[in-house]
């Protein structure tokens, strides 16, 4: 076993070697996507409790500050500061950056409203800047153009490909890799049993996250195949890559991820000129309505299941087929809504505000609402949803339809995580690179260097294109 803290801190020098060896965009993707794939989530304190419900995901600050989210965020910033610090001069704050700024400041605002928790508020603000602000900022700097977004899309596909053998092994043997490599994994066996074998986890936080990881890679790979944007990935034909990822995602048996994948695949095949804006608006409206209705607590699902025969039959059926966790998650949120509503504007400023209730809420949206109030929740939802709306709402007054469809597909990937966060406490934070890149509008097609030799001396910059001419004496000279 590798001690988790050793692995996490060792990633900092490893990532700096990547920045020294590769062009900065490649190094950034290796840091964020690769780091998310291989690093331990945190240095978890082992417990014999079968269901350690109090352990949150790495998306939010908790009693674990050193996590893969903060480490790869710090590594990303250090790499740019050391190897391409002039890039920060390009950054200009726009109105589209307000949501991420508010989300990073939400812990501090909550701390001001709750002076007894001020130190935790400072800690939370630093955590959110490293975990959320860092990848967003670097995405704004390096992933706004056609080629850079396409490079990011391929990186997520490669991340999914790397997990195919892990998934196939753990579907048969059960989730074992994390424990063998890093030791204690708090959610190793929760929901692991499935109709066919087991639901894998790999080195991620839980089986739900792995399902979204594979579904994200699948939908992007299908787009690359359908739009003929790539012939191969790692010398594997793109058709084989897309089919393999899709099939393995199904065998991972994460029901929510499969439903979201099947529902969002139309983003790939529908021409952006004909894609109804109402579809994306409907999805965003559904996400906001879910959170709004749950906060208002207009309908009690527990009461509905008890009193309505149809609802009771549906709940019993889901439990019978092994899908009772859906109702359980909703029930857990419902148990804590009234506690969160006691501090509605800026929240409690504590990560464990739910301790007065039974266990804890499971959705990222309610955890955020309890911690930082409606201000924090609004900022979180804006960060996740506004790029998707912009991608379909921007007027198509250009001949860049293929590029637009890439934004549609990446928006679908972001929406997948946004919807999943309604029922789960974790999100794929490397997607913040894409969110940051899509927060401003750039349709230029500047070449992106990926060769480690030619770009070594100029990290992050496109290679210089030199035109050669033949001189009168027959020699070849640069023009």
GROMACS .gro file of C-alpha atoms in nm:
model
  479
    1UNK     CA    1   0.000   0.000   0.000
    2UNK     CA    2   0.101   0.357  -0.067
    3UNK     CA    3   0.012   0.595   0.218
    4UNK     CA    4  -0.248   0.836   0.072
    5UNK     CA    5  -0.069   1.149   0.197
    6UNK     CA    6   0.256   1.031   0.036
    7UNK     CA    7   0.079   0.978  -0.295
    8UNK     CA    8  -0.095   1.316  -0.277
    9UNK     CA    9   0.215   1.519  -0.191
   10UNK     CA   10   0.429   1.323  -0.438
   11UNK     CA   11   0.195   1.443  -0.712
   12UNK     CA   12   0.325   1.799  -0.681
   13UNK     CA   13   0.681   1.728  -0.807
   14UNK     CA   14   0.545   1.473  -1.055
   15UNK     CA   15   0.315   1.734  -1.206
   16UNK     CA   16   0.598   1.987  -1.230
   17UNK     CA   17   0.798   1.733  -1.429
   18UNK     CA   18   0.500   1.706  -1.664
   19UNK     CA   19   0.497   2.083  -1.713
   20UNK     CA   20   0.869   2.079  -1.787
   21UNK     CA   21   0.838   1.792  -2.033
   22UNK     CA   22   0.512   1.867  -2.217
   23UNK     CA   23   0.329   2.166  -2.364
   24UNK     CA   24   0.128   2.338  -2.095
   25UNK     CA   25  -0.217   2.233  -2.222
   26UNK     CA   26  -0.112   1.870  -2.230
   27UNK     CA   27   0.044   1.899  -1.885
   28UNK     CA   28  -0.273   2.061  -1.748
   29UNK     CA   29  -0.487   1.777  -1.878
   30UNK     CA   30  -0.247   1.516  -1.746
   31UNK     CA   31  -0.254   1.691  -1.409
   32UNK     CA   32  -0.631   1.734  -1.375
   33UNK     CA   33  -0.770   1.434  -1.564
   34UNK     CA   34  -0.481   1.201  -1.486
   35UNK     CA   35  -0.455   1.313  -1.125
   36UNK     CA   36  -0.828   1.264  -1.074
   37UNK     CA   37  -0.800   0.914  -1.220
   38UNK     CA   38  -0.508   0.783  -1.014
   39UNK     CA   39  -0.481   0.974  -0.686
   40UNK     CA   40  -0.652   0.871  -0.362
   41UNK     CA   41  -0.947   1.088  -0.265
   42UNK     CA   42  -0.809   1.173   0.081
   43UNK     CA   43  -0.626   1.027   0.378
   44UNK     CA   44  -0.938   0.868   0.523
   45UNK     CA   45  -0.941   0.770   0.889
   46UNK     CA   46  -1.032   0.399   0.897
   47UNK     CA   47  -1.345   0.294   1.084
   48UNK     CA   48  -1.521  -0.035   1.142
   49UNK     CA   49  -1.862   0.125   1.083
   50UNK     CA   50  -2.022  -0.041   0.781
   51UNK     CA   51  -2.167   0.283   0.646
   52UNK     CA   52  -1.955   0.589   0.733
   53UNK     CA   53  -2.217   0.834   0.608
   54UNK     CA   54  -2.038   1.140   0.750
   55UNK     CA   55  -1.754   1.122   0.496
   56UNK     CA   56  -1.823   1.376   0.220
   57UNK     CA   57  -1.688   1.376  -0.131
   58UNK     CA   58  -1.392   1.594  -0.224
   59UNK     CA   59  -1.613   1.851  -0.397
   60UNK     CA   60  -1.677   2.033  -0.069
   61UNK     CA   61  -1.460   2.131   0.223
   62UNK     CA   62  -1.492   1.896   0.521
   63UNK     CA   63  -1.258   1.765   0.789
   64UNK     CA   64  -1.024   1.657   0.507
   65UNK     CA   65  -0.844   1.955   0.353
   66UNK     CA   66  -0.566   1.764   0.174
   67UNK     CA   67  -0.760   1.586  -0.100
   68UNK     CA   68  -0.705   1.506  -0.465
   69UNK     CA   69  -0.915   1.814  -0.547
   70UNK     CA   70  -0.688   2.059  -0.362
   71UNK     CA   71  -0.365   1.886  -0.463
   72UNK     CA   72  -0.430   1.886  -0.838
   73UNK     CA   73  -0.563   2.241  -0.814
   74UNK     CA   74  -0.246   2.354  -0.638
   75UNK     CA   75  -0.031   2.160  -0.886
   76UNK     CA   76  -0.210   2.330  -1.174
   77UNK     CA   77  -0.140   2.676  -1.039
   78UNK     CA   78   0.222   2.600  -0.948
   79UNK     CA   79   0.292   2.467  -1.296
   80UNK     CA   80   0.169   2.785  -1.463
   81UNK     CA   81   0.343   3.014  -1.212
   82UNK     CA   82   0.675   2.841  -1.274
   83UNK     CA   83   0.661   2.767  -1.647
   84UNK     CA   84   0.417   3.013  -1.807
   85UNK     CA   85   0.336   3.288  -1.558
   86UNK     CA   86   0.280   3.546  -1.833
   87UNK     CA   87  -0.043   3.364  -1.914
   88UNK     CA   88  -0.209   3.528  -1.614
   89UNK     CA   89  -0.171   3.865  -1.787
   90UNK     CA   90  -0.426   3.748  -2.045
   91UNK     CA   91  -0.700   3.704  -1.787
   92UNK     CA   92  -0.976   3.964  -1.780
   93UNK     CA   93  -1.277   3.928  -1.550
   94UNK     CA   94  -1.610   3.919  -1.736
   95UNK     CA   95  -1.969   3.902  -1.621
   96UNK     CA   96  -1.961   3.528  -1.692
   97UNK     CA   97  -1.700   3.481  -1.419
   98UNK     CA   98  -1.925   3.616  -1.144
   99UNK     CA   99  -2.075   3.274  -1.053
  100UNK     CA  100  -1.737   3.109  -0.988
  101UNK     CA  101  -1.616   3.415  -0.796
  102UNK     CA  102  -1.929   3.405  -0.578
  103UNK     CA  103  -1.893   3.029  -0.529
  104UNK     CA  104  -1.533   3.070  -0.410
  105UNK     CA  105  -1.633   3.359  -0.181
  106UNK     CA  106  -1.943   3.185  -0.042
  107UNK     CA  107  -1.755   3.024   0.254
  108UNK     CA  108  -1.610   3.362   0.351
  109UNK     CA  109  -1.950   3.535   0.331
  110UNK     CA  110  -2.102   3.259   0.540
  111UNK     CA  111  -1.820   3.294   0.793
  112UNK     CA  112  -1.893   3.665   0.829
  113UNK     CA  113  -2.257   3.580   0.900
  114UNK     CA  114  -2.146   3.311   1.147
  115UNK     CA  115  -1.848   3.460   1.336
  116UNK     CA  116  -1.807   3.153   1.554
  117UNK     CA  117  -1.713   2.958   1.239
  118UNK     CA  118  -1.489   3.223   1.086
  119UNK     CA  119  -1.175   3.008   1.074
  120UNK     CA  120  -1.366   2.732   0.897
  121UNK     CA  121  -1.494   2.989   0.649
  122UNK     CA  122  -1.139   3.094   0.561
  123UNK     CA  123  -1.044   2.731   0.524
  124UNK     CA  124  -1.346   2.668   0.305
  125UNK     CA  125  -1.270   2.965   0.079
  126UNK     CA  126  -0.914   2.841   0.021
  127UNK     CA  127  -1.046   2.490  -0.042
  128UNK     CA  128  -1.298   2.606  -0.300
  129UNK     CA  129  -1.044   2.825  -0.476
  130UNK     CA  130  -0.805   2.532  -0.515
  131UNK     CA  131  -1.068   2.270  -0.598
  132UNK     CA  132  -1.300   2.483  -0.816
  133UNK     CA  133  -1.137   2.814  -0.891
  134UNK     CA  134  -0.803   2.676  -1.008
  135UNK     CA  135  -0.933   2.449  -1.289
  136UNK     CA  136  -1.187   2.713  -1.393
  137UNK     CA  137  -0.919   2.984  -1.415
  138UNK     CA  138  -0.681   2.762  -1.609
  139UNK     CA  139  -0.963   2.660  -1.841
  140UNK     CA  140  -1.030   3.030  -1.908
  141UNK     CA  141  -0.665   3.079  -1.997
  142UNK     CA  142  -0.597   2.772  -2.209
  143UNK     CA  143  -0.916   2.598  -2.327
  144UNK     CA  144  -1.128   2.858  -2.504
  145UNK     CA  145  -1.034   2.779  -2.863
  146UNK     CA  146  -1.145   2.507  -3.102
  147UNK     CA  147  -0.832   2.294  -3.092
  148UNK     CA  148  -0.776   2.326  -2.718
  149UNK     CA  149  -1.134   2.220  -2.641
  150UNK     CA  150  -1.095   1.927  -2.878
  151UNK     CA  151  -0.774   1.832  -2.697
  152UNK     CA  152  -0.959   1.842  -2.365
  153UNK     CA  153  -1.235   1.625  -2.510
  154UNK     CA  154  -0.980   1.363  -2.617
  155UNK     CA  155  -0.821   1.372  -2.270
  156UNK     CA  156  -1.151   1.273  -2.108
  157UNK     CA  157  -1.186   0.989  -2.358
  158UNK     CA  158  -0.835   0.866  -2.275
  159UNK     CA  159  -0.929   0.880  -1.907
  160UNK     CA  160  -1.226   0.655  -1.978
  161UNK     CA  161  -1.013   0.417  -2.186
  162UNK     CA  162  -0.765   0.383  -1.901
  163UNK     CA  163  -1.048   0.270  -1.677
  164UNK     CA  164  -1.185  -0.002  -1.906
  165UNK     CA  165  -0.954  -0.279  -1.777
  166UNK     CA  166  -1.011  -0.162  -1.419
  167UNK     CA  167  -1.387  -0.178  -1.469
  168UNK     CA  168  -1.376  -0.522  -1.631
  169UNK     CA  169  -1.170  -0.667  -1.346
  170UNK     CA  170  -1.378  -0.511  -1.067
  171UNK     CA  171  -1.708  -0.610  -1.230
  172UNK     CA  172  -1.593  -0.969  -1.173
  173UNK     CA  173  -1.393  -0.941  -0.849
  174UNK     CA  174  -1.562  -0.646  -0.680
  175UNK     CA  175  -1.404  -0.306  -0.601
  176UNK     CA  176  -1.056  -0.393  -0.476
  177UNK     CA  177  -0.797  -0.174  -0.648
  178UNK     CA  178  -0.829   0.128  -0.417
  179UNK     CA  179  -0.790  -0.084  -0.105
  180UNK     CA  180  -0.492  -0.272  -0.248
  181UNK     CA  181  -0.316   0.048  -0.353
  182UNK     CA  182  -0.411   0.306  -0.089
  183UNK     CA  183  -0.584   0.121   0.194
  184UNK     CA  184  -0.916   0.214   0.349
  185UNK     CA  185  -1.197   0.312   0.112
  186UNK     CA  186  -1.508   0.421   0.308
  187UNK     CA  187  -1.766   0.342   0.039
  188UNK     CA  188  -1.602   0.035  -0.107
  189UNK     CA  189  -1.894  -0.203  -0.060
  190UNK     CA  190  -2.188   0.039  -0.049
  191UNK     CA  191  -2.408  -0.054  -0.343
  192UNK     CA  192  -2.139  -0.279  -0.489
  193UNK     CA  193  -2.360  -0.585  -0.549
  194UNK     CA  194  -2.531  -0.569  -0.887
  195UNK     CA  195  -2.739  -0.789  -1.114
  196UNK     CA  196  -2.425  -0.891  -1.303
  197UNK     CA  197  -2.127  -0.910  -1.072
  198UNK     CA  198  -2.030  -0.586  -0.899
  199UNK     CA  199  -2.026  -0.214  -0.961
  200UNK     CA  200  -1.663  -0.098  -0.991
  201UNK     CA  201  -1.506   0.201  -0.819
  202UNK     CA  202  -1.147   0.203  -0.940
  203UNK     CA  203  -0.958   0.486  -0.771
  204UNK     CA  204  -1.254   0.724  -0.762
  205UNK     CA  205  -1.470   0.815  -0.464
  206UNK     CA  206  -1.759   0.576  -0.524
  207UNK     CA  207  -1.939   0.375  -0.789
  208UNK     CA  208  -2.167   0.662  -0.884
  209UNK     CA  209  -1.870   0.882  -0.973
  210UNK     CA  210  -1.712   0.606  -1.179
  211UNK     CA  211  -2.041   0.566  -1.368
  212UNK     CA  212  -2.044   0.938  -1.453
  213UNK     CA  213  -1.672   0.923  -1.543
  214UNK     CA  214  -1.736   0.646  -1.797
  215UNK     CA  215  -2.057   0.804  -1.927
  216UNK     CA  216  -1.874   1.135  -1.982
  217UNK     CA  217  -1.598   0.961  -2.178
  218UNK     CA  218  -1.860   0.768  -2.375
  219UNK     CA  219  -2.065   1.065  -2.490
  220UNK     CA  220  -1.752   1.255  -2.599
  221UNK     CA  221  -1.613   0.950  -2.783
  222UNK     CA  222  -1.944   0.902  -2.963
  223UNK     CA  223  -1.926   1.265  -3.076
  224UNK     CA  224  -1.568   1.224  -3.204
  225UNK     CA  225  -1.684   0.919  -3.401
  226UNK     CA  226  -2.011   1.060  -3.529
  227UNK     CA  227  -1.857   1.390  -3.639
  228UNK     CA  228  -1.541   1.229  -3.779
  229UNK     CA  229  -1.330   1.464  -3.571
  230UNK     CA  230  -1.079   1.194  -3.480
  231UNK     CA  231  -0.976   0.877  -3.660
  232UNK     CA  232  -0.824   0.713  -3.355
  233UNK     CA  233  -0.738   0.758  -2.990
  234UNK     CA  234  -0.407   0.609  -2.876
  235UNK     CA  235  -0.396   0.438  -3.218
  236UNK     CA  236  -0.725   0.262  -3.147
  237UNK     CA  237  -0.994   0.329  -3.411
  238UNK     CA  238  -1.242   0.582  -3.275
  239UNK     CA  239  -1.536   0.354  -3.358
  240UNK     CA  240  -1.388   0.081  -3.138
  241UNK     CA  241  -1.319   0.334  -2.862
  242UNK     CA  242  -1.675   0.470  -2.866
  243UNK     CA  243  -1.841   0.128  -2.871
  244UNK     CA  244  -1.612  -0.011  -2.600
  245UNK     CA  245  -1.674   0.284  -2.368
  246UNK     CA  246  -2.049   0.268  -2.422
  247UNK     CA  247  -2.067  -0.107  -2.354
  248UNK     CA  248  -1.844  -0.090  -2.045
  249UNK     CA  249  -2.052   0.201  -1.910
  250UNK     CA  250  -2.359  -0.021  -1.933
  251UNK     CA  251  -2.180  -0.305  -1.753
  252UNK     CA  252  -2.074  -0.071  -1.473
  253UNK     CA  253  -2.448  -0.078  -1.386
  254UNK     CA  254  -2.465   0.270  -1.239
  255UNK     CA  255  -2.831   0.332  -1.317
  256UNK     CA  256  -2.824   0.711  -1.299
  257UNK     CA  257  -2.520   0.740  -1.527
  258UNK     CA  258  -2.675   0.506  -1.784
  259UNK     CA  259  -3.004   0.698  -1.789
  260UNK     CA  260  -2.822   1.030  -1.828
  261UNK     CA  261  -2.601   0.893  -2.106
  262UNK     CA  262  -2.897   0.763  -2.305
  263UNK     CA  263  -3.092   1.085  -2.250
  264UNK     CA  264  -2.808   1.317  -2.355
  265UNK     CA  265  -2.672   1.126  -2.656
  266UNK     CA  266  -2.907   1.327  -2.887
  267UNK     CA  267  -2.679   1.626  -2.820
  268UNK     CA  268  -2.426   1.442  -3.036
  269UNK     CA  269  -2.638   1.356  -3.337
  270UNK     CA  270  -2.867   1.657  -3.371
  271UNK     CA  271  -2.734   1.939  -3.588
  272UNK     CA  272  -2.689   2.252  -3.373
  273UNK     CA  273  -2.887   2.453  -3.628
  274UNK     CA  274  -3.187   2.234  -3.556
  275UNK     CA  275  -3.139   2.159  -3.189
  276UNK     CA  276  -3.427   2.320  -3.005
  277UNK     CA  277  -3.312   2.560  -2.739
  278UNK     CA  278  -3.614   2.444  -2.544
  279UNK     CA  279  -3.446   2.106  -2.481
  280UNK     CA  280  -3.153   2.257  -2.292
  281UNK     CA  281  -3.374   2.513  -2.124
  282UNK     CA  282  -3.602   2.232  -2.011
  283UNK     CA  283  -3.310   2.040  -1.857
  284UNK     CA  284  -3.181   2.348  -1.676
  285UNK     CA  285  -3.532   2.437  -1.563
  286UNK     CA  286  -3.576   2.082  -1.434
  287UNK     CA  287  -3.256   2.100  -1.228
  288UNK     CA  288  -3.353   2.435  -1.076
  289UNK     CA  289  -3.712   2.324  -1.016
  290UNK     CA  290  -3.593   2.010  -0.838
  291UNK     CA  291  -3.380   2.213  -0.597
  292UNK     CA  292  -3.646   2.481  -0.557
  293UNK     CA  293  -3.931   2.241  -0.485
  294UNK     CA  294  -3.719   2.041  -0.245
  295UNK     CA  295  -3.616   2.356  -0.057
  296UNK     CA  296  -3.980   2.467  -0.040
  297UNK     CA  297  -4.066   2.114   0.075
  298UNK     CA  298  -4.398   2.146  -0.105
  299UNK     CA  299  -4.442   1.771  -0.142
  300UNK     CA  300  -4.325   1.523   0.118
  301UNK     CA  301  -4.214   1.213  -0.068
  302UNK     CA  302  -4.219   1.003   0.246
  303UNK     CA  303  -4.578   1.105   0.314
  304UNK     CA  304  -4.667   1.049  -0.051
  305UNK     CA  305  -4.526   0.695  -0.047
  306UNK     CA  306  -4.721   0.616   0.269
  307UNK     CA  307  -5.054   0.761   0.157
  308UNK     CA  308  -5.061   0.715  -0.221
  309UNK     CA  309  -5.098   0.360  -0.350
  310UNK     CA  310  -4.928   0.434  -0.682
  311UNK     CA  311  -4.628   0.599  -0.518
  312UNK     CA  312  -4.607   0.315  -0.266
  313UNK     CA  313  -4.615   0.056  -0.543
  314UNK     CA  314  -4.342   0.240  -0.738
  315UNK     CA  315  -4.120   0.262  -0.429
  316UNK     CA  316  -4.174  -0.106  -0.354
  317UNK     CA  317  -4.090  -0.201  -0.712
  318UNK     CA  318  -3.765  -0.001  -0.709
  319UNK     CA  319  -3.665  -0.162  -0.380
  320UNK     CA  320  -3.751  -0.507  -0.515
  321UNK     CA  321  -3.522  -0.468  -0.819
  322UNK     CA  322  -3.241  -0.330  -0.605
  323UNK     CA  323  -3.290   0.038  -0.696
  324UNK     CA  324  -3.423   0.158  -0.362
  325UNK     CA  325  -3.128   0.395  -0.318
  326UNK     CA  326  -3.305   0.656  -0.533
  327UNK     CA  327  -3.589   0.695  -0.284
  328UNK     CA  328  -3.347   0.669   0.008
  329UNK     CA  329  -3.143   0.965  -0.120
  330UNK     CA  330  -3.452   1.178  -0.164
  331UNK     CA  331  -3.566   1.077   0.182
  332UNK     CA  332  -3.231   1.175   0.334
  333UNK     CA  333  -3.252   1.520   0.176
  334UNK     CA  334  -3.607   1.564   0.299
  335UNK     CA  335  -3.503   1.488   0.656
  336UNK     CA  336  -3.262   1.784   0.657
  337UNK     CA  337  -3.437   2.056   0.459
  338UNK     CA  338  -3.596   2.216   0.765
  339UNK     CA  339  -3.257   2.229   0.939
  340UNK     CA  340  -3.102   2.407   0.639
  341UNK     CA  341  -3.394   2.651   0.619
  342UNK     CA  342  -3.314   2.783   0.967
  343UNK     CA  343  -3.015   2.966   0.807
  344UNK     CA  344  -3.148   3.026   0.453
  345UNK     CA  345  -2.944   3.322   0.329
  346UNK     CA  346  -2.580   3.237   0.404
  347UNK     CA  347  -2.608   2.897   0.570
  348UNK     CA  348  -2.437   2.766   0.880
  349UNK     CA  349  -2.078   2.805   0.759
  350UNK     CA  350  -2.011   2.449   0.878
  351UNK     CA  351  -1.956   2.140   0.664
  352UNK     CA  352  -2.131   1.918   0.921
  353UNK     CA  353  -2.436   2.141   0.975
  354UNK     CA  354  -2.659   1.836   0.930
  355UNK     CA  355  -2.551   1.664   1.255
  356UNK     CA  356  -2.877   1.761   1.426
  357UNK     CA  357  -3.061   1.538   1.179
  358UNK     CA  358  -3.054   1.168   1.093
  359UNK     CA  359  -2.730   1.077   0.913
  360UNK     CA  360  -2.677   1.342   0.640
  361UNK     CA  361  -2.824   1.471   0.314
  362UNK     CA  362  -2.682   1.310   0.002
  363UNK     CA  363  -2.720   1.572  -0.271
  364UNK     CA  364  -2.445   1.825  -0.340
  365UNK     CA  365  -2.709   2.096  -0.384
  366UNK     CA  366  -2.851   2.056  -0.030
  367UNK     CA  367  -2.511   2.015   0.131
  368UNK     CA  368  -2.410   2.344  -0.033
  369UNK     CA  369  -2.735   2.511   0.068
  370UNK     CA  370  -2.684   2.414   0.431
  371UNK     CA  371  -2.322   2.526   0.430
  372UNK     CA  372  -2.353   2.854   0.237
  373UNK     CA  373  -2.724   2.929   0.204
  374UNK     CA  374  -2.915   3.037  -0.104
  375UNK     CA  375  -2.624   3.262  -0.210
  376UNK     CA  376  -2.388   2.966  -0.231
  377UNK     CA  377  -2.645   2.737  -0.393
  378UNK     CA  378  -2.729   2.996  -0.661
  379UNK     CA  379  -2.359   3.041  -0.739
  380UNK     CA  380  -2.303   2.665  -0.762
  381UNK     CA  381  -2.594   2.608  -0.999
  382UNK     CA  382  -2.490   2.906  -1.213
  383UNK     CA  383  -2.137   2.765  -1.247
  384UNK     CA  384  -2.272   2.430  -1.368
  385UNK     CA  385  -2.562   2.547  -1.585
  386UNK     CA  386  -2.475   2.878  -1.752
  387UNK     CA  387  -2.212   2.735  -1.993
  388UNK     CA  388  -2.465   2.483  -2.120
  389UNK     CA  389  -2.720   2.756  -2.184
  390UNK     CA  390  -2.467   2.976  -2.360
  391UNK     CA  391  -2.363   2.694  -2.591
  392UNK     CA  392  -2.713   2.655  -2.734
  393UNK     CA  393  -2.830   3.015  -2.707
  394UNK     CA  394  -2.545   3.190  -2.884
  395UNK     CA  395  -2.651   3.295  -3.235
  396UNK     CA  396  -2.517   3.066  -3.508
  397UNK     CA  397  -2.410   3.344  -3.741
  398UNK     CA  398  -2.091   3.164  -3.842
  399UNK     CA  399  -1.984   2.866  -4.048
  400UNK     CA  400  -1.847   2.687  -3.743
  401UNK     CA  401  -2.125   2.434  -3.697
  402UNK     CA  402  -1.893   2.143  -3.625
  403UNK     CA  403  -1.719   2.343  -3.356
  404UNK     CA  404  -2.052   2.447  -3.210
  405UNK     CA  405  -2.152   2.084  -3.182
  406UNK     CA  406  -1.840   2.018  -2.977
  407UNK     CA  407  -1.964   2.277  -2.730
  408UNK     CA  408  -2.305   2.108  -2.729
  409UNK     CA  409  -2.144   1.775  -2.644
  410UNK     CA  410  -1.922   1.918  -2.372
  411UNK     CA  411  -2.228   2.097  -2.235
  412UNK     CA  412  -2.405   1.761  -2.225
  413UNK     CA  413  -2.113   1.620  -2.026
  414UNK     CA  414  -2.135   1.909  -1.779
  415UNK     CA  415  -2.514   1.871  -1.750
  416UNK     CA  416  -2.461   1.504  -1.675
  417UNK     CA  417  -2.259   1.591  -1.366
  418UNK     CA  418  -2.496   1.875  -1.272
  419UNK     CA  419  -2.797   1.643  -1.274
  420UNK     CA  420  -2.606   1.372  -1.089
  421UNK     CA  421  -2.517   1.624  -0.817
  422UNK     CA  422  -2.887   1.646  -0.727
  423UNK     CA  423  -2.860   1.299  -0.574
  424UNK     CA  424  -2.487   1.263  -0.501
  425UNK     CA  425  -2.236   1.470  -0.307
  426UNK     CA  426  -1.948   1.459  -0.554
  427UNK     CA  427  -1.881   1.595  -0.901
  428UNK     CA  428  -1.605   1.554  -1.162
  429UNK     CA  429  -1.404   1.867  -1.088
  430UNK     CA  430  -1.175   1.832  -1.395
  431UNK     CA  431  -1.481   1.940  -1.596
  432UNK     CA  432  -1.414   2.289  -1.457
  433UNK     CA  433  -1.142   2.316  -1.724
  434UNK     CA  434  -1.414   2.284  -1.988
  435UNK     CA  435  -1.658   2.507  -1.800
  436UNK     CA  436  -1.394   2.779  -1.773
  437UNK     CA  437  -1.309   2.745  -2.140
  438UNK     CA  438  -1.674   2.773  -2.247
  439UNK     CA  439  -1.743   3.073  -2.024
  440UNK     CA  440  -1.608   3.307  -2.290
  441UNK     CA  441  -1.663   3.285  -2.664
  442UNK     CA  442  -1.377   3.212  -2.900
  443UNK     CA  443  -1.410   3.043  -3.239
  444UNK     CA  444  -1.049   3.076  -3.351
  445UNK     CA  445  -0.874   2.767  -3.475
  446UNK     CA  446  -0.520   2.825  -3.351
  447UNK     CA  447  -0.310   2.506  -3.371
  448UNK     CA  448  -0.232   2.348  -3.035
  449UNK     CA  449   0.109   2.190  -2.995
  450UNK     CA  450   0.114   1.848  -2.833
  451UNK     CA  451   0.465   1.735  -2.922
  452UNK     CA  452   0.691   1.739  -2.613
  453UNK     CA  453   1.004   1.815  -2.815
  454UNK     CA  454   0.902   2.113  -3.025
  455UNK     CA  455   0.711   2.286  -2.747
  456UNK     CA  456   0.945   2.219  -2.458
  457UNK     CA  457   1.098   2.566  -2.460
  458UNK     CA  458   0.767   2.747  -2.508
  459UNK     CA  459   0.507   2.580  -2.287
  460UNK     CA  460   0.147   2.652  -2.369
  461UNK     CA  461   0.216   2.841  -2.688
  462UNK     CA  462   0.124   2.734  -3.036
  463UNK     CA  463   0.419   2.633  -3.254
  464UNK     CA  464   0.555   2.898  -3.482
  465UNK     CA  465   0.459   2.837  -3.846
  466UNK     CA  466   0.756   2.920  -4.069
  467UNK     CA  467   0.711   2.955  -4.446
  468UNK     CA  468   1.006   2.830  -4.651
  469UNK     CA  469   1.107   2.962  -4.995
  470UNK     CA  470   1.371   2.862  -5.249
  471UNK     CA  471   1.641   3.125  -5.298
  472UNK     CA  472   1.791   3.200  -5.642
  473UNK     CA  473   2.095   2.993  -5.551
  474UNK     CA  474   1.875   2.690  -5.490
  475UNK     CA  475   1.896   2.691  -5.111
  476UNK     CA  476   1.590   2.676  -4.887
  477UNK     CA  477   1.547   2.973  -4.656
  478UNK     CA  478   1.275   3.091  -4.414
  479UNK     CA  479   1.048   3.361  -4.554
   0.00000   0.00000   0.00000
